Each structure stands twice: as structure tokens, then as C-alpha cells.
PDB file of C-alpha atoms in Angstrom:
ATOM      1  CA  UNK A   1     -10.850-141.584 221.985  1.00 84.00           C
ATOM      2  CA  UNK A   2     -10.581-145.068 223.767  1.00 89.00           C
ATOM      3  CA  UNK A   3      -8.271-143.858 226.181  1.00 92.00           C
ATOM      4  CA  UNK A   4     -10.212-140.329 226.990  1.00 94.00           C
ATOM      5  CA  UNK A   5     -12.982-142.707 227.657  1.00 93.00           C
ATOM      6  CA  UNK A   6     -10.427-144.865 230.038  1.00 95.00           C
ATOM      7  CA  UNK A   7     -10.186-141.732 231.964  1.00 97.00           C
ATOM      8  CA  UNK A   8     -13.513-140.636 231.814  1.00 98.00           C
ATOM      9  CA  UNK A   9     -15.045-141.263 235.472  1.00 98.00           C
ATOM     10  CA  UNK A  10     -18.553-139.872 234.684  1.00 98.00           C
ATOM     11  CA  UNK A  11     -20.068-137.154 232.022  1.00 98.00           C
ATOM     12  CA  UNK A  12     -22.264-135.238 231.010  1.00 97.00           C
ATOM     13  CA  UNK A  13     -23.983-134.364 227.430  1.00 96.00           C
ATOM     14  CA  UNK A  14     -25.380-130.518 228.017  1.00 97.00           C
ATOM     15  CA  UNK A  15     -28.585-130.217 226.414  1.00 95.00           C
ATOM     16  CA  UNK A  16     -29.731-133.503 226.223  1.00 95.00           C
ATOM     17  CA  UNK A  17     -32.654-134.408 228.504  1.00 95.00           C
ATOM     18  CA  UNK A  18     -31.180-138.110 229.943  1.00 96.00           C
ATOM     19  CA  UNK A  19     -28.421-137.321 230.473  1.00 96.00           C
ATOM     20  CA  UNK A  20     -28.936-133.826 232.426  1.00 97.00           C
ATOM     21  CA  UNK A  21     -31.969-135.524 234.120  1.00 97.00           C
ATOM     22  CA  UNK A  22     -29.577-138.589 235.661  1.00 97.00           C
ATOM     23  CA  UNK A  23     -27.495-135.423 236.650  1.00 98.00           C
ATOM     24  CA  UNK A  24     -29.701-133.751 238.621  1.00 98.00           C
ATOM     25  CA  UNK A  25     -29.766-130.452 236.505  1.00 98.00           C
ATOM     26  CA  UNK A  26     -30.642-127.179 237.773  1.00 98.00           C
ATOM     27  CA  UNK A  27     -30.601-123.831 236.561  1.00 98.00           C
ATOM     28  CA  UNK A  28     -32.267-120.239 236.652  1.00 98.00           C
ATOM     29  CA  UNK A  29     -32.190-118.222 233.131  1.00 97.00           C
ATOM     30  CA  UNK A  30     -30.622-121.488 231.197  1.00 98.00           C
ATOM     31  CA  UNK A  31     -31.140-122.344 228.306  1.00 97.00           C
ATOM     32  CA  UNK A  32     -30.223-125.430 225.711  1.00 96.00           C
ATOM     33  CA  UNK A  33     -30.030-125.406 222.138  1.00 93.00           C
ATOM     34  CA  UNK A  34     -28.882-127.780 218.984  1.00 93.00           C
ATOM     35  CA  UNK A  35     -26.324-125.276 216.672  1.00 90.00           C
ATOM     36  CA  UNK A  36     -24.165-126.483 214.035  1.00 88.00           C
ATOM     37  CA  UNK A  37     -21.564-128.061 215.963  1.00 88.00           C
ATOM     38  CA  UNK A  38     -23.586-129.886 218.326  1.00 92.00           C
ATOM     39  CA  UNK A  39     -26.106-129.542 221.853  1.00 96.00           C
ATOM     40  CA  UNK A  40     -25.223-126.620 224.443  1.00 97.00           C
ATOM     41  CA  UNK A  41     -26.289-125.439 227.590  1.00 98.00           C
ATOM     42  CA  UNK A  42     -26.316-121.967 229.114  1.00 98.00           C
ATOM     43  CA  UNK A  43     -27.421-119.691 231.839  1.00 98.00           C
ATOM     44  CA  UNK A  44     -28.022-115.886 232.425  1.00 98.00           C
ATOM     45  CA  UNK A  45     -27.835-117.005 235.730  1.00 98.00           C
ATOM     46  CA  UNK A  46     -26.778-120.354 236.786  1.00 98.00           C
ATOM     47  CA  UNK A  47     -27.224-123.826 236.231  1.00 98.00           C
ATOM     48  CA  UNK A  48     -25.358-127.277 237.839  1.00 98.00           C
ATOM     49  CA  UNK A  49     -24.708-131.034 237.395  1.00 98.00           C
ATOM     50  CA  UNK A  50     -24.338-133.665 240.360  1.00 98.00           C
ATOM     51  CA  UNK A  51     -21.350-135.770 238.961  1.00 98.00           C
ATOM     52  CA  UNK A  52     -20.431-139.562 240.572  1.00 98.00           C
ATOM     53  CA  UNK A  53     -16.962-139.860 242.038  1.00 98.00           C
ATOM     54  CA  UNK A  54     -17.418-143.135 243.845  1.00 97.00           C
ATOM     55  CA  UNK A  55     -13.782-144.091 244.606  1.00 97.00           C
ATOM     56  CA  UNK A  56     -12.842-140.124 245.379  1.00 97.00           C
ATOM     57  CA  UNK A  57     -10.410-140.317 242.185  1.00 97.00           C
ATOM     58  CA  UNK A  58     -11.021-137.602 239.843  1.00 98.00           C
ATOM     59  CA  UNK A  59      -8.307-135.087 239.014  1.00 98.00           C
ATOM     60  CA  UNK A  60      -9.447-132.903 236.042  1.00 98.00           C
ATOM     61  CA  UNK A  61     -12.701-131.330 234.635  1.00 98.00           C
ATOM     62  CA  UNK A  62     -12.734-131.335 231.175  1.00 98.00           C
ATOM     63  CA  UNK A  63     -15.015-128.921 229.173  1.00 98.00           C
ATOM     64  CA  UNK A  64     -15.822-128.316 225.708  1.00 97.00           C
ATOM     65  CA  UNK A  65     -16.605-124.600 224.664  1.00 97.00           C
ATOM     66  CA  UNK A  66     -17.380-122.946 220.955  1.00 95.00           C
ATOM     67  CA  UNK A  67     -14.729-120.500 220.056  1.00 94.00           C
ATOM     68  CA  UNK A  68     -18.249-118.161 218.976  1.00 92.00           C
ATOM     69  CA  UNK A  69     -18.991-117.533 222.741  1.00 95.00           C
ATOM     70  CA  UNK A  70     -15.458-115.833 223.002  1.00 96.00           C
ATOM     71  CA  UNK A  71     -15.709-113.144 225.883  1.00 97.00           C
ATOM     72  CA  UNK A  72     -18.210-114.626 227.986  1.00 98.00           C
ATOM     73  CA  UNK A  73     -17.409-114.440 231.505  1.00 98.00           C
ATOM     74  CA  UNK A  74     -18.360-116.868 234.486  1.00 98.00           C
ATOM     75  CA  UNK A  75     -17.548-118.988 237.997  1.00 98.00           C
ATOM     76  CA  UNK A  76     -16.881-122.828 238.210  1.00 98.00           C
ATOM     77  CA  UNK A  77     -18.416-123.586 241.495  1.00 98.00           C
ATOM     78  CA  UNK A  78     -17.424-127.367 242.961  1.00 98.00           C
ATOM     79  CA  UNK A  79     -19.381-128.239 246.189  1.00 98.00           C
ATOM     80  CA  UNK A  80     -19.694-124.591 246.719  1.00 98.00           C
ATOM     81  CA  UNK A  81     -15.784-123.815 246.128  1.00 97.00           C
ATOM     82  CA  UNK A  82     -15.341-121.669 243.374  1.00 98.00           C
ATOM     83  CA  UNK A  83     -11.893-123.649 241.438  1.00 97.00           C
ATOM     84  CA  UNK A  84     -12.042-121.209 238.101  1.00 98.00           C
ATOM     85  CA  UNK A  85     -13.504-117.730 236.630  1.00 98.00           C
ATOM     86  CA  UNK A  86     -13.492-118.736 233.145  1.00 98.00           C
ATOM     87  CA  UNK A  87     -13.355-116.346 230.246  1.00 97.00           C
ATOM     88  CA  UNK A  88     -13.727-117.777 226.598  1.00 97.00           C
ATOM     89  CA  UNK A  89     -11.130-116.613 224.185  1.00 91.00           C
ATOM     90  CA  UNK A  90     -10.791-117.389 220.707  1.00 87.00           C
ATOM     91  CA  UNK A  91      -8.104-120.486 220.731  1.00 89.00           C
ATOM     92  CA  UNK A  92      -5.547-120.900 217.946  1.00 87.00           C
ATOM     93  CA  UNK A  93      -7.427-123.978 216.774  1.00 85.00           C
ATOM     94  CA  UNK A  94      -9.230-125.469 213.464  1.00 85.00           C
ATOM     95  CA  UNK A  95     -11.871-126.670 215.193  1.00 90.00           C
ATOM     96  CA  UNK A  96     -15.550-124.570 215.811  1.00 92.00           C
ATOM     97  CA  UNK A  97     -15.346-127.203 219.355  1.00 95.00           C
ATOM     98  CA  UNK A  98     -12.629-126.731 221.763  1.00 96.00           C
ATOM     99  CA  UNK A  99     -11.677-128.572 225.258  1.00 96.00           C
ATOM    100  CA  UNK A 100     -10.190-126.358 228.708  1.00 97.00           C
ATOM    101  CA  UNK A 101      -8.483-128.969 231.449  1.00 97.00           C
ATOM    102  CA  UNK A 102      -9.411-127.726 235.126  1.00 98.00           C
ATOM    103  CA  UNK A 103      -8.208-129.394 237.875  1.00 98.00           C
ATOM    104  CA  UNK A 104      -9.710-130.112 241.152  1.00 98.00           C
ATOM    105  CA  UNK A 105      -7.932-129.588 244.353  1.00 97.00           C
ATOM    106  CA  UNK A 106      -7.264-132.761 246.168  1.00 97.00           C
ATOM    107  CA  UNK A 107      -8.988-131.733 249.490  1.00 97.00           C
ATOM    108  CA  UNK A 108     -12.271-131.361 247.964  1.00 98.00           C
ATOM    109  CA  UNK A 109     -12.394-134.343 246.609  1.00 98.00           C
ATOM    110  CA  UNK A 110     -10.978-135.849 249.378  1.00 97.00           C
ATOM    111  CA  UNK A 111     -14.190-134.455 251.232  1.00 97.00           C
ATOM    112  CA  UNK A 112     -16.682-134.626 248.550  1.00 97.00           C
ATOM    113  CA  UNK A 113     -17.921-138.532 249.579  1.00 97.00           C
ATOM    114  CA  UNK A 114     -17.863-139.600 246.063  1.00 97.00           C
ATOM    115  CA  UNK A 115     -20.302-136.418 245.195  1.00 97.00           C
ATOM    116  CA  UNK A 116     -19.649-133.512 242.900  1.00 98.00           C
ATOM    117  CA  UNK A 117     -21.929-130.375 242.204  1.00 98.00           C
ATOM    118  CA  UNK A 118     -20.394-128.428 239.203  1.00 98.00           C
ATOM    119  CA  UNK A 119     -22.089-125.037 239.267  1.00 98.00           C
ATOM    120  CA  UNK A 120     -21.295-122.979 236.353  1.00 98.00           C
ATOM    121  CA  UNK A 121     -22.456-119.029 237.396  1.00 98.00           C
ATOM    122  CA  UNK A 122     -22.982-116.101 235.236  1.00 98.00           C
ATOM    123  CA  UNK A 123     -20.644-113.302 235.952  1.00 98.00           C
ATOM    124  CA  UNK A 124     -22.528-109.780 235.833  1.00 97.00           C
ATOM    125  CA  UNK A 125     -23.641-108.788 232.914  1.00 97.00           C
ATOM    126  CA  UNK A 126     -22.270-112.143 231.136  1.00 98.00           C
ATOM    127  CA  UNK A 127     -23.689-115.816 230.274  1.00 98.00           C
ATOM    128  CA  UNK A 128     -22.189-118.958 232.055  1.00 98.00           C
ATOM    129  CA  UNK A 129     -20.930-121.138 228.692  1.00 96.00           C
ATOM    130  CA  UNK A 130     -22.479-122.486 226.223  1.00 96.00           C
ATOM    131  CA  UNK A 131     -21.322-125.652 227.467  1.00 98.00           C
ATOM    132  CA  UNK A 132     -21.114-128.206 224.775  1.00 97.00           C
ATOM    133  CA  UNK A 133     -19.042-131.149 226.878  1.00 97.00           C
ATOM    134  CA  UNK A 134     -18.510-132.013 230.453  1.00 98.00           C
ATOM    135  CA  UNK A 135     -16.373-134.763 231.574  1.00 98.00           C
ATOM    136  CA  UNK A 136     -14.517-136.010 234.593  1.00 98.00           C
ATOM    137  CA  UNK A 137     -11.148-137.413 234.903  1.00 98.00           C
ATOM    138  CA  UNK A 138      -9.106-139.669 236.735  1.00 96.00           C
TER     139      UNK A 138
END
């Protein structure tokens, strides 16, 4: 834990109204939620996050999904670049909780003057997450 929080540039706990607020959440058709193992976000449509890079060193997005929103389809949008479509599977795992590494191309956060806007958007006919974890990485 100590050294994922060594790493951990800036994140952001979906759901809860601070921390989306000093975010700058946005969304159409999303939606937030306290289940069983913990606060969520999600969108029939979109929703976003303004993350702080201020030294232009993050590497990795790190995301925390429930294996019970297996099949659900959608974009990860970074300053308007799409860097994933994301499909939730069911991951050989214990845990209800599970964590997806994507990284961010170099460029665009070269470019991104210390600013990210992670835009998670509903493929048709699908949900974008639930979201239960959002960090960034170094």
C-alpha cells in the first residue's frame, strides 16, 4: 500500500462528492451508488475527471472495476485521445474489486501542461464502468 501511494500522483474516489467536486466531474446519464464492496460511478452516457500532473510525469492509469459489471463496453478518452475501449471480463481473481493498468502515451503527456481529462464514454447500447478506483501513476 505505502508504495502504491509513492506512485500515486493524484486520485480519485468515484462516488464521493469531495473528491469528484475537486475533480471537476462531469457527466450525462451517470450515476453513483454505495454496493457491497464499496462507492461507484457510472454513465449511460459519459462522465470525466480533471486529474493534476504538475511535473508531466505520469505513466499509468490505474482503475478498479467489480468483476459483476463483466461485459460492459466503453472508451477511455485522455484530453480528447481515446488510449483504450475497455470491456470488463470476469478476472481469475478472489476478490469482488479488481485493478486494469493503462498506460498513457508519452506525447500526450508531454503536451497535456500538467492537465488530464479522463473521459470514460458509453459504447452503444453499454454503460461506461462502474468505476470504483481511479489513480494516476508515475
Amino acid at each position: 500500500r505505502l508504495a502504491l501511494d509513492a506512485q500515486t500522483i493524484d486520485q480519485v474516489a468515484p462516488g464521493e462528492q469531495q473528491p469528484e467536486s475537486d475533480h471537476g466531474f462531469k457527466g450525462e446519464g451517470a450515476e453513483n451508488c454505495i454496493a457491497p464492496a464499496g462507492r461507484w460511478r457510472h454513465a449511460k452516457q459519459w462522465f470525466s475527471y480533471d486529474l493534476s500532473d504538475p511535473k508531466s510525469e505520469a505513466r499509468t492509469l490505474l482503475l478498479s472495476f467489480a468483476k459483476g459489471d463483466a461485459g460492459r463496453r466503453f472508451d477511455l478518452v485522455v484530453n480528447g485521445q481515446r488510449i483504450a475501449d475497455i470491456e470488463l471480463g470476469q478476472p481469475d481473481t478472489p476478490e469482488e474489486i479488481y485493478t486494469r493498468e493503462f498506460p498513457l502515451p508519452a506525447e500526450l503527456v508531454r503536451t497535456a501542461g500538467g492537465r488530464l481529462n479522463l473521459k470514460f464514454v458509453a459504447r452503444p447500447g453499454s454503460i461506461a464502468g462502474g468505476l470504483y478506483g481511479l489513480r494516476l501513476l508515475r
